[in-house]
Amino acid sequence: MLGNGKKQTKPAVREVMIRLCELKGIGPATASALLAHLDPERFPFMSDEALEGCGMRREYTLEAYLAFAEALTSKAKELGSEWDAEKVGRAMWARAMTCAYALEMSEKKEERCKEEEETNEMPKRKKRKRMQRGRRE
């Protein structure tokens, strides 16, 4: 409640993103990183892996973010009360990293990751040098 007795309403996702993106050097992905910590139910972080998990291209525009946030929010509602849009995005990120770096233990799971990669039309992410160095040692 505000001091004048009126109930405070949350601004629309679009309005908040527009305001943040007006700042120099802040685009939708960076704005989402900040907002995900403040209100994870409405503002999932716009990671490459979560975008691709939604079947979207790596496109860092306001419209792409709004579609992305809606997809993750919808999935969170479908999964139940303990889920929010940010948790769904993190789950997608974890799955992508597990497949990208072959972190799963069983052969069946590795085969499933390979099959998913073959059917996925999105470009693969380049492995980070530090991850490659860690495997050589």
Short mmCIF file of N, CA, C and O in Angstrom, two decimals:
data_model
loop_
_atom_site.label_atom_id
_atom_site.label_comp_id
_atom_site.label_asym_id
_atom_site.label_seq_id
_atom_site.Cartn_x
_atom_site.Cartn_y
_atom_site.Cartn_z
N MET A 1 0.83 -1.18 0.00
CA MET A 1 0.00 0.00 0.00
C MET A 1 0.88 1.25 0.00
O MET A 1 1.86 1.31 0.70
N LEU A 2 0.49 2.20 -0.78
CA LEU A 2 1.17 3.47 -0.79
C LEU A 2 0.64 4.33 0.35
O LEU A 2 -0.42 4.06 0.92
N GLY A 3 1.33 5.40 0.66
CA GLY A 3 0.93 6.29 1.74
C GLY A 3 -0.45 6.88 1.55
O GLY A 3 -1.13 7.22 2.50
N ASN A 4 -0.93 7.01 0.32
CA ASN A 4 -2.24 7.61 0.07
C ASN A 4 -3.39 6.60 0.16
O ASN A 4 -4.52 6.92 -0.13
N GLY A 5 -3.07 5.35 0.56
CA GLY A 5 -4.12 4.35 0.74
C GLY A 5 -4.45 3.56 -0.51
O GLY A 5 -5.22 2.63 -0.46
N LYS A 6 -3.86 3.91 -1.65
CA LYS A 6 -4.11 3.18 -2.89
C LYS A 6 -3.16 1.99 -2.98
O LYS A 6 -2.01 2.06 -2.58
N LYS A 7 -3.67 0.90 -3.50
CA LYS A 7 -2.85 -0.29 -3.68
C LYS A 7 -1.89 -0.08 -4.84
O LYS A 7 -2.30 0.37 -5.91
N GLN A 8 -0.62 -0.41 -4.61
CA GLN A 8 0.38 -0.25 -5.65
C GLN A 8 0.27 -1.43 -6.63
O GLN A 8 0.19 -2.57 -6.22
N THR A 9 0.26 -1.13 -7.92
CA THR A 9 0.21 -2.19 -8.92
C THR A 9 1.58 -2.32 -9.57
O THR A 9 2.32 -1.36 -9.67
N LYS A 10 1.89 -3.52 -10.01
CA LYS A 10 3.16 -3.76 -10.67
C LYS A 10 3.09 -3.25 -12.11
O LYS A 10 2.11 -3.51 -12.80
N PRO A 11 4.12 -2.53 -12.54
CA PRO A 11 4.11 -2.09 -13.93
C PRO A 11 4.26 -3.28 -14.87
O PRO A 11 4.79 -4.32 -14.50
N ALA A 12 3.75 -3.12 -16.06
CA ALA A 12 3.83 -4.19 -17.06
C ALA A 12 5.28 -4.49 -17.40
O ALA A 12 6.15 -3.61 -17.34
N VAL A 13 5.55 -5.73 -17.76
CA VAL A 13 6.90 -6.17 -18.11
C VAL A 13 7.47 -5.27 -19.21
O VAL A 13 8.62 -4.83 -19.12
N ARG A 14 6.67 -4.98 -20.21
CA ARG A 14 7.13 -4.14 -21.33
C ARG A 14 7.61 -2.78 -20.83
O ARG A 14 8.68 -2.31 -21.20
N GLU A 15 6.84 -2.15 -19.96
CA GLU A 15 7.19 -0.81 -19.47
C GLU A 15 8.51 -0.83 -18.70
O GLU A 15 9.35 0.06 -18.88
N VAL A 16 8.69 -1.82 -17.85
CA VAL A 16 9.92 -1.92 -17.06
C VAL A 16 11.13 -2.13 -17.97
O VAL A 16 12.16 -1.48 -17.81
N MET A 17 10.98 -3.02 -18.94
CA MET A 17 12.09 -3.30 -19.86
C MET A 17 12.43 -2.06 -20.69
O MET A 17 13.61 -1.75 -20.89
N ILE A 18 11.43 -1.35 -21.16
CA ILE A 18 11.68 -0.14 -21.95
C ILE A 18 12.48 0.86 -21.14
O ILE A 18 13.45 1.43 -21.61
N ARG A 19 12.07 1.07 -19.89
CA ARG A 19 12.77 2.04 -19.03
C ARG A 19 14.22 1.66 -18.81
O ARG A 19 15.11 2.49 -18.89
N LEU A 20 14.46 0.39 -18.50
CA LEU A 20 15.84 -0.04 -18.26
C LEU A 20 16.68 0.03 -19.53
O LEU A 20 17.85 0.40 -19.48
N CYS A 21 16.10 -0.32 -20.65
CA CYS A 21 16.83 -0.33 -21.91
C CYS A 21 17.16 1.08 -22.41
O CYS A 21 17.97 1.24 -23.32
N GLU A 22 16.55 2.08 -21.80
CA GLU A 22 16.90 3.47 -22.15
C GLU A 22 18.27 3.85 -21.62
O GLU A 22 18.90 4.78 -22.12
N LEU A 23 18.76 3.12 -20.63
CA LEU A 23 20.07 3.40 -20.07
C LEU A 23 21.16 2.97 -21.05
O LEU A 23 21.04 1.93 -21.72
N LYS A 24 22.22 3.75 -21.13
CA LYS A 24 23.32 3.45 -22.04
C LYS A 24 23.96 2.10 -21.69
O LYS A 24 24.28 1.84 -20.53
N GLY A 25 24.10 1.26 -22.69
CA GLY A 25 24.74 -0.04 -22.52
C GLY A 25 23.84 -1.14 -21.99
O GLY A 25 24.30 -2.25 -21.74
N ILE A 26 22.56 -0.85 -21.80
CA ILE A 26 21.62 -1.86 -21.28
C ILE A 26 20.65 -2.26 -22.38
O ILE A 26 19.94 -1.43 -22.92
N GLY A 27 20.67 -3.55 -22.71
CA GLY A 27 19.71 -4.09 -23.66
C GLY A 27 18.81 -5.08 -22.93
O GLY A 27 18.91 -5.26 -21.71
N PRO A 28 17.93 -5.74 -23.64
CA PRO A 28 16.99 -6.67 -22.99
C PRO A 28 17.66 -7.79 -22.19
O PRO A 28 17.20 -8.13 -21.10
N ALA A 29 18.75 -8.35 -22.69
CA ALA A 29 19.41 -9.45 -21.96
C ALA A 29 20.00 -8.95 -20.64
O ALA A 29 19.84 -9.59 -19.60
N THR A 30 20.68 -7.81 -20.67
CA THR A 30 21.27 -7.26 -19.45
C THR A 30 20.17 -6.83 -18.48
O THR A 30 20.27 -7.08 -17.27
N ALA A 31 19.15 -6.20 -18.99
CA ALA A 31 18.03 -5.79 -18.14
C ALA A 31 17.40 -7.02 -17.48
O ALA A 31 17.06 -6.99 -16.28
N SER A 32 17.26 -8.10 -18.22
CA SER A 32 16.66 -9.31 -17.66
C SER A 32 17.54 -9.91 -16.57
O SER A 32 17.03 -10.47 -15.60
N ALA A 33 18.86 -9.78 -16.70
CA ALA A 33 19.76 -10.29 -15.66
C ALA A 33 19.54 -9.55 -14.34
O ALA A 33 19.56 -10.16 -13.27
N LEU A 34 19.33 -8.26 -14.43
CA LEU A 34 19.08 -7.46 -13.23
C LEU A 34 17.70 -7.77 -12.65
O LEU A 34 17.55 -7.97 -11.44
N LEU A 35 16.71 -7.80 -13.50
CA LEU A 35 15.33 -7.97 -13.04
C LEU A 35 15.03 -9.37 -12.53
O LEU A 35 14.17 -9.55 -11.67
N ALA A 36 15.75 -10.37 -13.03
CA ALA A 36 15.52 -11.75 -12.59
C ALA A 36 15.77 -11.91 -11.09
O ALA A 36 15.15 -12.75 -10.44
N HIS A 37 16.64 -11.09 -10.55
CA HIS A 37 16.92 -11.16 -9.12
C HIS A 37 15.86 -10.44 -8.30
O HIS A 37 15.65 -10.77 -7.14
N LEU A 38 15.19 -9.48 -8.90
CA LEU A 38 14.19 -8.70 -8.18
C LEU A 38 12.80 -9.34 -8.23
O LEU A 38 12.06 -9.29 -7.26
N ASP A 39 12.45 -9.88 -9.39
CA ASP A 39 11.11 -10.44 -9.57
C ASP A 39 11.18 -11.63 -10.54
O ASP A 39 10.82 -11.52 -11.71
N PRO A 40 11.67 -12.79 -10.06
CA PRO A 40 11.87 -13.94 -10.95
C PRO A 40 10.59 -14.52 -11.55
O PRO A 40 10.64 -15.21 -12.55
N GLU A 41 9.46 -14.22 -10.95
CA GLU A 41 8.20 -14.73 -11.51
C GLU A 41 7.87 -14.06 -12.83
O GLU A 41 7.26 -14.66 -13.71
N ARG A 42 8.25 -12.80 -12.98
CA ARG A 42 7.90 -12.04 -14.19
C ARG A 42 9.07 -11.81 -15.13
O ARG A 42 8.87 -11.53 -16.30
N PHE A 43 10.31 -11.86 -14.62
CA PHE A 43 11.47 -11.50 -15.42
C PHE A 43 12.52 -12.60 -15.42
O PHE A 43 13.48 -12.55 -14.66
N PRO A 44 12.39 -13.60 -16.29
CA PRO A 44 13.44 -14.61 -16.39
C PRO A 44 14.67 -14.05 -17.10
O PRO A 44 14.55 -13.15 -17.94
N PHE A 45 15.84 -14.55 -16.75
CA PHE A 45 17.07 -14.13 -17.41
C PHE A 45 17.08 -14.66 -18.84
O PHE A 45 16.79 -15.82 -19.10
N MET A 46 17.44 -13.82 -19.77
CA MET A 46 17.42 -14.14 -21.20
C MET A 46 18.75 -14.79 -21.61
O MET A 46 19.58 -14.18 -22.26
N SER A 47 18.95 -16.05 -21.21
CA SER A 47 20.17 -16.76 -21.59
C SER A 47 20.01 -17.36 -22.98
O SER A 47 18.89 -17.64 -23.42
N ASP A 48 21.13 -17.56 -23.65
CA ASP A 48 21.10 -18.18 -24.98
C ASP A 48 20.44 -19.55 -24.93
O ASP A 48 19.62 -19.91 -25.78
N GLU A 49 20.82 -20.34 -23.91
CA GLU A 49 20.31 -21.71 -23.81
C GLU A 49 18.81 -21.75 -23.56
O GLU A 49 18.11 -22.58 -24.13
N ALA A 50 18.32 -20.85 -22.73
CA ALA A 50 16.88 -20.82 -22.46
C ALA A 50 16.12 -20.35 -23.70
O ALA A 50 15.04 -20.87 -24.00
N LEU A 51 16.69 -19.39 -24.42
CA LEU A 51 16.06 -18.95 -25.68
C LEU A 51 15.92 -20.12 -26.64
O LEU A 51 14.86 -20.36 -27.21
N GLU A 52 17.02 -20.84 -26.82
CA GLU A 52 17.01 -21.98 -27.74
C GLU A 52 16.08 -23.08 -27.25
O GLU A 52 15.41 -23.73 -28.05
N GLY A 53 16.00 -23.26 -25.93
CA GLY A 53 15.09 -24.24 -25.37
C GLY A 53 13.64 -23.92 -25.65
O GLY A 53 12.78 -24.80 -25.69
N CYS A 54 13.34 -22.64 -25.85
CA CYS A 54 11.99 -22.20 -26.21
C CYS A 54 11.76 -22.26 -27.72
O CYS A 54 10.70 -21.87 -28.20
N GLY A 55 12.77 -22.69 -28.45
CA GLY A 55 12.66 -22.74 -29.90
C GLY A 55 12.84 -21.38 -30.55
O GLY A 55 12.40 -21.16 -31.68
N MET A 56 13.50 -20.48 -29.84
CA MET A 56 13.71 -19.13 -30.36
C MET A 56 15.17 -18.94 -30.77
O MET A 56 16.05 -19.61 -30.26
N ARG A 57 15.38 -18.00 -31.68
CA ARG A 57 16.75 -17.64 -32.07
C ARG A 57 17.36 -16.71 -31.04
O ARG A 57 16.65 -16.08 -30.27
N ARG A 58 18.66 -16.60 -31.07
CA ARG A 58 19.36 -15.66 -30.20
C ARG A 58 19.17 -14.25 -30.75
O ARG A 58 19.99 -13.73 -31.48
N GLU A 59 18.07 -13.69 -30.41
CA GLU A 59 17.70 -12.36 -30.88
C GLU A 59 17.42 -11.50 -29.65
O GLU A 59 16.52 -11.80 -28.88
N TYR A 60 18.20 -10.46 -29.47
CA TYR A 60 18.14 -9.68 -28.24
C TYR A 60 17.35 -8.39 -28.44
O TYR A 60 17.89 -7.29 -28.34
N THR A 61 16.08 -8.56 -28.71
CA THR A 61 15.18 -7.42 -28.89
C THR A 61 14.11 -7.47 -27.81
O THR A 61 13.89 -8.50 -27.17
N LEU A 62 13.43 -6.36 -27.65
CA LEU A 62 12.36 -6.30 -26.66
C LEU A 62 11.25 -7.30 -27.01
O LEU A 62 10.76 -8.01 -26.14
N GLU A 63 10.89 -7.35 -28.26
CA GLU A 63 9.82 -8.27 -28.67
C GLU A 63 10.20 -9.73 -28.42
O GLU A 63 9.38 -10.53 -27.98
N ALA A 64 11.46 -10.07 -28.70
CA ALA A 64 11.93 -11.44 -28.45
C ALA A 64 11.88 -11.73 -26.95
O ALA A 64 11.46 -12.82 -26.53
N TYR A 65 12.29 -10.75 -26.13
CA TYR A 65 12.26 -10.96 -24.68
C TYR A 65 10.83 -11.15 -24.18
O TYR A 65 10.57 -12.04 -23.35
N LEU A 66 9.91 -10.37 -24.67
CA LEU A 66 8.52 -10.49 -24.21
C LEU A 66 7.94 -11.86 -24.56
O LEU A 66 7.25 -12.47 -23.75
N ALA A 67 8.24 -12.36 -25.76
CA ALA A 67 7.76 -13.69 -26.15
C ALA A 67 8.43 -14.76 -25.29
O ALA A 67 7.77 -15.72 -24.84
N PHE A 68 9.71 -14.59 -25.03
CA PHE A 68 10.48 -15.51 -24.19
C PHE A 68 9.91 -15.54 -22.77
O PHE A 68 9.65 -16.61 -22.21
N ALA A 69 9.71 -14.38 -22.18
CA ALA A 69 9.18 -14.29 -20.81
C ALA A 69 7.80 -14.92 -20.72
O ALA A 69 7.49 -15.62 -19.75
N GLU A 70 6.98 -14.70 -21.72
CA GLU A 70 5.63 -15.27 -21.74
C GLU A 70 5.70 -16.80 -21.81
O GLU A 70 4.96 -17.50 -21.11
N ALA A 71 6.60 -17.33 -22.64
CA ALA A 71 6.74 -18.78 -22.77
C ALA A 71 7.17 -19.41 -21.44
O ALA A 71 6.62 -20.43 -21.02
N LEU A 72 8.16 -18.81 -20.77
CA LEU A 72 8.64 -19.37 -19.51
C LEU A 72 7.62 -19.19 -18.39
O LEU A 72 7.46 -20.09 -17.55
N THR A 73 6.93 -18.08 -18.37
CA THR A 73 5.90 -17.86 -17.36
C THR A 73 4.77 -18.87 -17.53
O THR A 73 4.27 -19.44 -16.55
N SER A 74 4.38 -19.11 -18.75
CA SER A 74 3.33 -20.08 -19.05
C SER A 74 3.75 -21.49 -18.60
O SER A 74 2.97 -22.22 -17.98
N LYS A 75 5.00 -21.86 -18.89
CA LYS A 75 5.50 -23.18 -18.50
C LYS A 75 5.57 -23.30 -16.98
O LYS A 75 5.24 -24.35 -16.42
N ALA A 76 5.97 -22.24 -16.31
CA ALA A 76 6.06 -22.26 -14.85
C ALA A 76 4.68 -22.49 -14.23
O ALA A 76 4.54 -23.28 -13.29
N LYS A 77 3.66 -21.85 -14.77
CA LYS A 77 2.29 -22.04 -14.28
C LYS A 77 1.85 -23.48 -14.48
O LYS A 77 1.20 -24.08 -13.62
N GLU A 78 2.23 -24.04 -15.62
CA GLU A 78 1.88 -25.42 -15.94
C GLU A 78 2.56 -26.40 -14.97
O GLU A 78 1.97 -27.41 -14.59
N LEU A 79 3.79 -26.10 -14.55
CA LEU A 79 4.55 -27.00 -13.68
C LEU A 79 4.12 -26.95 -12.22
O LEU A 79 4.35 -27.89 -11.48
N GLY A 80 3.54 -25.84 -11.79
CA GLY A 80 3.06 -25.78 -10.41
C GLY A 80 3.62 -24.61 -9.62
O GLY A 80 4.48 -23.87 -10.09
N SER A 81 3.13 -24.48 -8.40
CA SER A 81 3.41 -23.29 -7.60
C SER A 81 4.86 -23.12 -7.18
O SER A 81 5.29 -22.01 -6.88
N GLU A 82 5.64 -24.20 -7.13
CA GLU A 82 7.04 -24.04 -6.74
C GLU A 82 7.93 -23.56 -7.88
O GLU A 82 9.11 -23.30 -7.69
N TRP A 83 7.39 -23.42 -9.06
CA TRP A 83 8.14 -22.96 -10.23
C TRP A 83 7.82 -21.50 -10.54
O TRP A 83 6.70 -21.04 -10.33
N ASP A 84 8.83 -20.79 -11.05
CA ASP A 84 8.60 -19.46 -11.60
C ASP A 84 9.36 -19.40 -12.93
O ASP A 84 10.09 -20.35 -13.29
N ALA A 85 9.18 -18.33 -13.67
CA ALA A 85 9.77 -18.22 -15.00
C ALA A 85 11.29 -18.35 -14.95
O ALA A 85 11.91 -19.00 -15.80
N GLU A 86 11.93 -17.77 -13.95
CA GLU A 86 13.39 -17.85 -13.83
C GLU A 86 13.86 -19.27 -13.57
O GLU A 86 14.86 -19.71 -14.14
N LYS A 87 13.15 -20.02 -12.74
CA LYS A 87 13.53 -21.41 -12.48
C LYS A 87 13.42 -22.26 -13.74
O LYS A 87 14.26 -23.13 -13.99
N VAL A 88 12.41 -22.02 -14.53
CA VAL A 88 12.26 -22.75 -15.80
C VAL A 88 13.44 -22.43 -16.71
O VAL A 88 14.04 -23.32 -17.32
N GLY A 89 13.81 -21.15 -16.80
CA GLY A 89 14.96 -20.75 -17.61
C GLY A 89 16.25 -21.39 -17.12
O GLY A 89 17.07 -21.84 -17.92
N ARG A 90 16.43 -21.47 -15.81
CA ARG A 90 17.63 -22.10 -15.26
C ARG A 90 17.66 -23.59 -15.57
O ARG A 90 18.72 -24.16 -15.82
N ALA A 91 16.50 -24.23 -15.52
CA ALA A 91 16.43 -25.65 -15.86
C ALA A 91 16.82 -25.87 -17.32
O ALA A 91 17.55 -26.81 -17.64
N MET A 92 16.38 -24.98 -18.20
CA MET A 92 16.75 -25.09 -19.62
C MET A 92 18.25 -24.87 -19.79
O MET A 92 18.90 -25.57 -20.57
N TRP A 93 18.80 -23.91 -19.06
CA TRP A 93 20.24 -23.64 -19.13
C TRP A 93 21.03 -24.86 -18.66
O TRP A 93 21.98 -25.28 -19.30
N ALA A 94 20.61 -25.45 -17.54
CA ALA A 94 21.31 -26.61 -16.99
C ALA A 94 21.29 -27.78 -17.97
O ALA A 94 22.30 -28.46 -18.17
N ARG A 95 20.16 -28.00 -18.60
CA ARG A 95 20.04 -29.09 -19.58
C ARG A 95 20.97 -28.85 -20.76
O ARG A 95 21.65 -29.75 -21.23
N ALA A 96 21.01 -27.63 -21.25
CA ALA A 96 21.88 -27.32 -22.39
C ALA A 96 23.35 -27.51 -22.03
O ALA A 96 24.13 -28.05 -22.81
N MET A 97 23.75 -27.08 -20.84
CA MET A 97 25.14 -27.23 -20.41
C MET A 97 25.51 -28.69 -20.21
O MET A 97 26.60 -29.12 -20.55
N THR A 98 24.58 -29.45 -19.68
CA THR A 98 24.82 -30.88 -19.47
C THR A 98 25.09 -31.57 -20.80
O THR A 98 26.02 -32.37 -20.91
N CYS A 99 24.32 -31.24 -21.80
CA CYS A 99 24.52 -31.84 -23.12
C CYS A 99 25.78 -31.29 -23.80
O CYS A 99 26.55 -32.04 -24.39
N ALA A 100 26.01 -30.00 -23.69
CA ALA A 100 27.15 -29.38 -24.37
C ALA A 100 28.48 -29.90 -23.86
O ALA A 100 29.44 -30.05 -24.62
N TYR A 101 28.55 -30.19 -22.58
CA TYR A 101 29.82 -30.61 -21.99
C TYR A 101 29.80 -32.07 -21.56
O TYR A 101 30.67 -32.50 -20.82
N ALA A 102 28.85 -32.82 -22.04
CA ALA A 102 28.74 -34.26 -21.76
C ALA A 102 28.93 -34.55 -20.28
O ALA A 102 29.72 -35.40 -19.89
N LEU A 103 28.20 -33.87 -19.44
CA LEU A 103 28.33 -34.03 -18.00
C LEU A 103 27.47 -35.15 -17.44
O LEU A 103 27.59 -35.50 -16.28
N GLU A 104 26.62 -35.72 -18.28
CA GLU A 104 25.77 -36.80 -17.80
C GLU A 104 26.57 -38.09 -17.78
O GLU A 104 27.49 -38.29 -18.56
N MET A 105 26.21 -38.98 -16.89
CA MET A 105 27.01 -40.17 -16.65
C MET A 105 26.65 -41.36 -17.55
O MET A 105 27.52 -42.05 -18.01
N SER A 106 25.41 -41.61 -17.78
CA SER A 106 25.04 -42.82 -18.51
C SER A 106 25.13 -42.62 -20.02
O SER A 106 24.95 -41.53 -20.53
N GLU A 107 25.39 -43.70 -20.73
CA GLU A 107 25.50 -43.65 -22.19
C GLU A 107 24.16 -43.29 -22.82
O GLU A 107 24.11 -42.59 -23.82
N LYS A 108 23.07 -43.79 -22.25
CA LYS A 108 21.75 -43.48 -22.80
C LYS A 108 21.49 -41.99 -22.79
O LYS A 108 20.96 -41.44 -23.73
N LYS A 109 21.88 -41.33 -21.71
CA LYS A 109 21.66 -39.89 -21.62
C LYS A 109 22.52 -39.15 -22.65
O LYS A 109 22.08 -38.19 -23.25
N GLU A 110 23.77 -39.60 -22.85
CA GLU A 110 24.63 -38.97 -23.85
C GLU A 110 24.05 -39.15 -25.25
O GLU A 110 24.10 -38.24 -26.06
N GLU A 111 23.51 -40.33 -25.54
CA GLU A 111 22.88 -40.57 -26.83
C GLU A 111 21.69 -39.65 -27.04
O GLU A 111 21.50 -39.10 -28.12
N ARG A 112 20.92 -39.45 -25.99
CA ARG A 112 19.76 -38.56 -26.07
C ARG A 112 20.20 -37.13 -26.36
O ARG A 112 19.60 -36.44 -27.17
N CYS A 113 21.28 -36.69 -25.74
CA CYS A 113 21.80 -35.34 -26.00
C CYS A 113 22.24 -35.20 -27.46
O CYS A 113 21.97 -34.19 -28.10
N LYS A 114 22.91 -36.22 -27.97
CA LYS A 114 23.36 -36.18 -29.37
C LYS A 114 22.16 -36.12 -30.32
O LYS A 114 22.18 -35.39 -31.30
N GLU A 115 21.12 -36.90 -30.02
CA GLU A 115 19.92 -36.87 -30.84
C GLU A 115 19.27 -35.50 -30.81
O GLU A 115 18.83 -34.99 -31.83
N GLU A 116 19.24 -34.88 -29.62
CA GLU A 116 18.65 -33.55 -29.50
C GLU A 116 19.46 -32.54 -30.31
O GLU A 116 18.90 -31.67 -30.96
N GLU A 117 20.78 -32.65 -30.28
CA GLU A 117 21.63 -31.74 -31.05
C GLU A 117 21.38 -31.87 -32.54
O GLU A 117 21.35 -30.90 -33.27
N GLU A 118 21.21 -33.11 -33.00
CA GLU A 118 20.98 -33.35 -34.42
C GLU A 118 19.65 -32.77 -34.89
O GLU A 118 19.54 -32.31 -36.01
N THR A 119 18.65 -32.80 -34.03
CA THR A 119 17.34 -32.28 -34.42
C THR A 119 17.21 -30.79 -34.17
O THR A 119 16.31 -30.16 -34.70
N ASN A 120 18.11 -30.24 -33.37
CA ASN A 120 18.05 -28.81 -33.05
C ASN A 120 18.63 -28.01 -34.21
O ASN A 120 19.74 -28.24 -34.65
N GLU A 121 17.88 -27.05 -34.72
CA GLU A 121 18.32 -26.25 -35.85
C GLU A 121 19.15 -25.05 -35.43
O GLU A 121 19.72 -24.36 -36.26
N MET A 122 19.23 -24.79 -34.13
CA MET A 122 19.97 -23.64 -33.64
C MET A 122 21.47 -23.92 -33.70
O MET A 122 21.90 -25.05 -33.54
N PRO A 123 22.29 -22.88 -33.93
CA PRO A 123 23.73 -23.09 -33.97
C PRO A 123 24.25 -23.50 -32.59
O PRO A 123 23.74 -23.05 -31.58
N LYS A 124 25.27 -24.38 -32.59
CA LYS A 124 25.86 -24.81 -31.34
C LYS A 124 26.66 -23.67 -30.73
O LYS A 124 27.23 -22.86 -31.44
N ARG A 125 26.72 -23.68 -29.43
CA ARG A 125 27.53 -22.71 -28.72
C ARG A 125 28.96 -23.19 -28.71
O ARG A 125 29.22 -24.37 -28.56
N LYS A 126 29.88 -22.29 -28.85
CA LYS A 126 31.28 -22.67 -28.77
C LYS A 126 31.63 -22.97 -27.33
O LYS A 126 31.20 -22.28 -26.43
N LYS A 127 32.42 -24.02 -27.14
CA LYS A 127 32.86 -24.36 -25.80
C LYS A 127 33.85 -23.32 -25.33
O LYS A 127 34.68 -22.84 -26.09
N ARG A 128 33.77 -23.03 -24.09
CA ARG A 128 34.67 -22.04 -23.52
C ARG A 128 36.05 -22.65 -23.32
O ARG A 128 36.19 -23.81 -22.97
N LYS A 129 37.07 -21.84 -23.51
CA LYS A 129 38.44 -22.32 -23.41
C LYS A 129 38.75 -22.90 -22.04
O LYS A 129 39.43 -23.89 -21.93
N ARG A 130 38.23 -22.28 -20.98
CA ARG A 130 38.54 -22.79 -19.66
C ARG A 130 37.95 -24.19 -19.45
O ARG A 130 38.55 -25.00 -18.77
N MET A 131 36.81 -24.47 -20.05
CA MET A 131 36.24 -25.80 -19.93
C MET A 131 37.11 -26.80 -20.71
O MET A 131 37.31 -27.91 -20.29
N GLN A 132 37.62 -26.39 -21.86
CA GLN A 132 38.46 -27.25 -22.66
C GLN A 132 39.78 -27.51 -21.94
O GLN A 132 40.29 -28.61 -21.94
N ARG A 133 40.34 -26.47 -21.33
CA ARG A 133 41.59 -26.63 -20.59
C ARG A 133 41.42 -27.61 -19.45
O ARG A 133 42.27 -28.42 -19.19
N GLY A 134 40.28 -27.52 -18.77
CA GLY A 134 40.02 -28.38 -17.63
C GLY A 134 39.96 -29.84 -18.02
O GLY A 134 40.33 -30.72 -17.26
N ARG A 135 39.53 -30.13 -19.22
CA ARG A 135 39.44 -31.52 -19.69
C ARG A 135 40.80 -32.08 -20.09
O ARG A 135 41.04 -33.26 -20.01
N ARG A 136 41.69 -31.23 -20.54
CA ARG A 136 43.02 -31.69 -20.98
C ARG A 136 43.88 -32.10 -19.79
O ARG A 136 44.77 -32.90 -19.94
N GLU A 137 43.65 -31.46 -18.66
CA GLU A 137 44.52 -31.73 -17.49
C GLU A 137 44.23 -33.04 -16.85
O GLU A 137 43.29 -33.68 -16.93
#
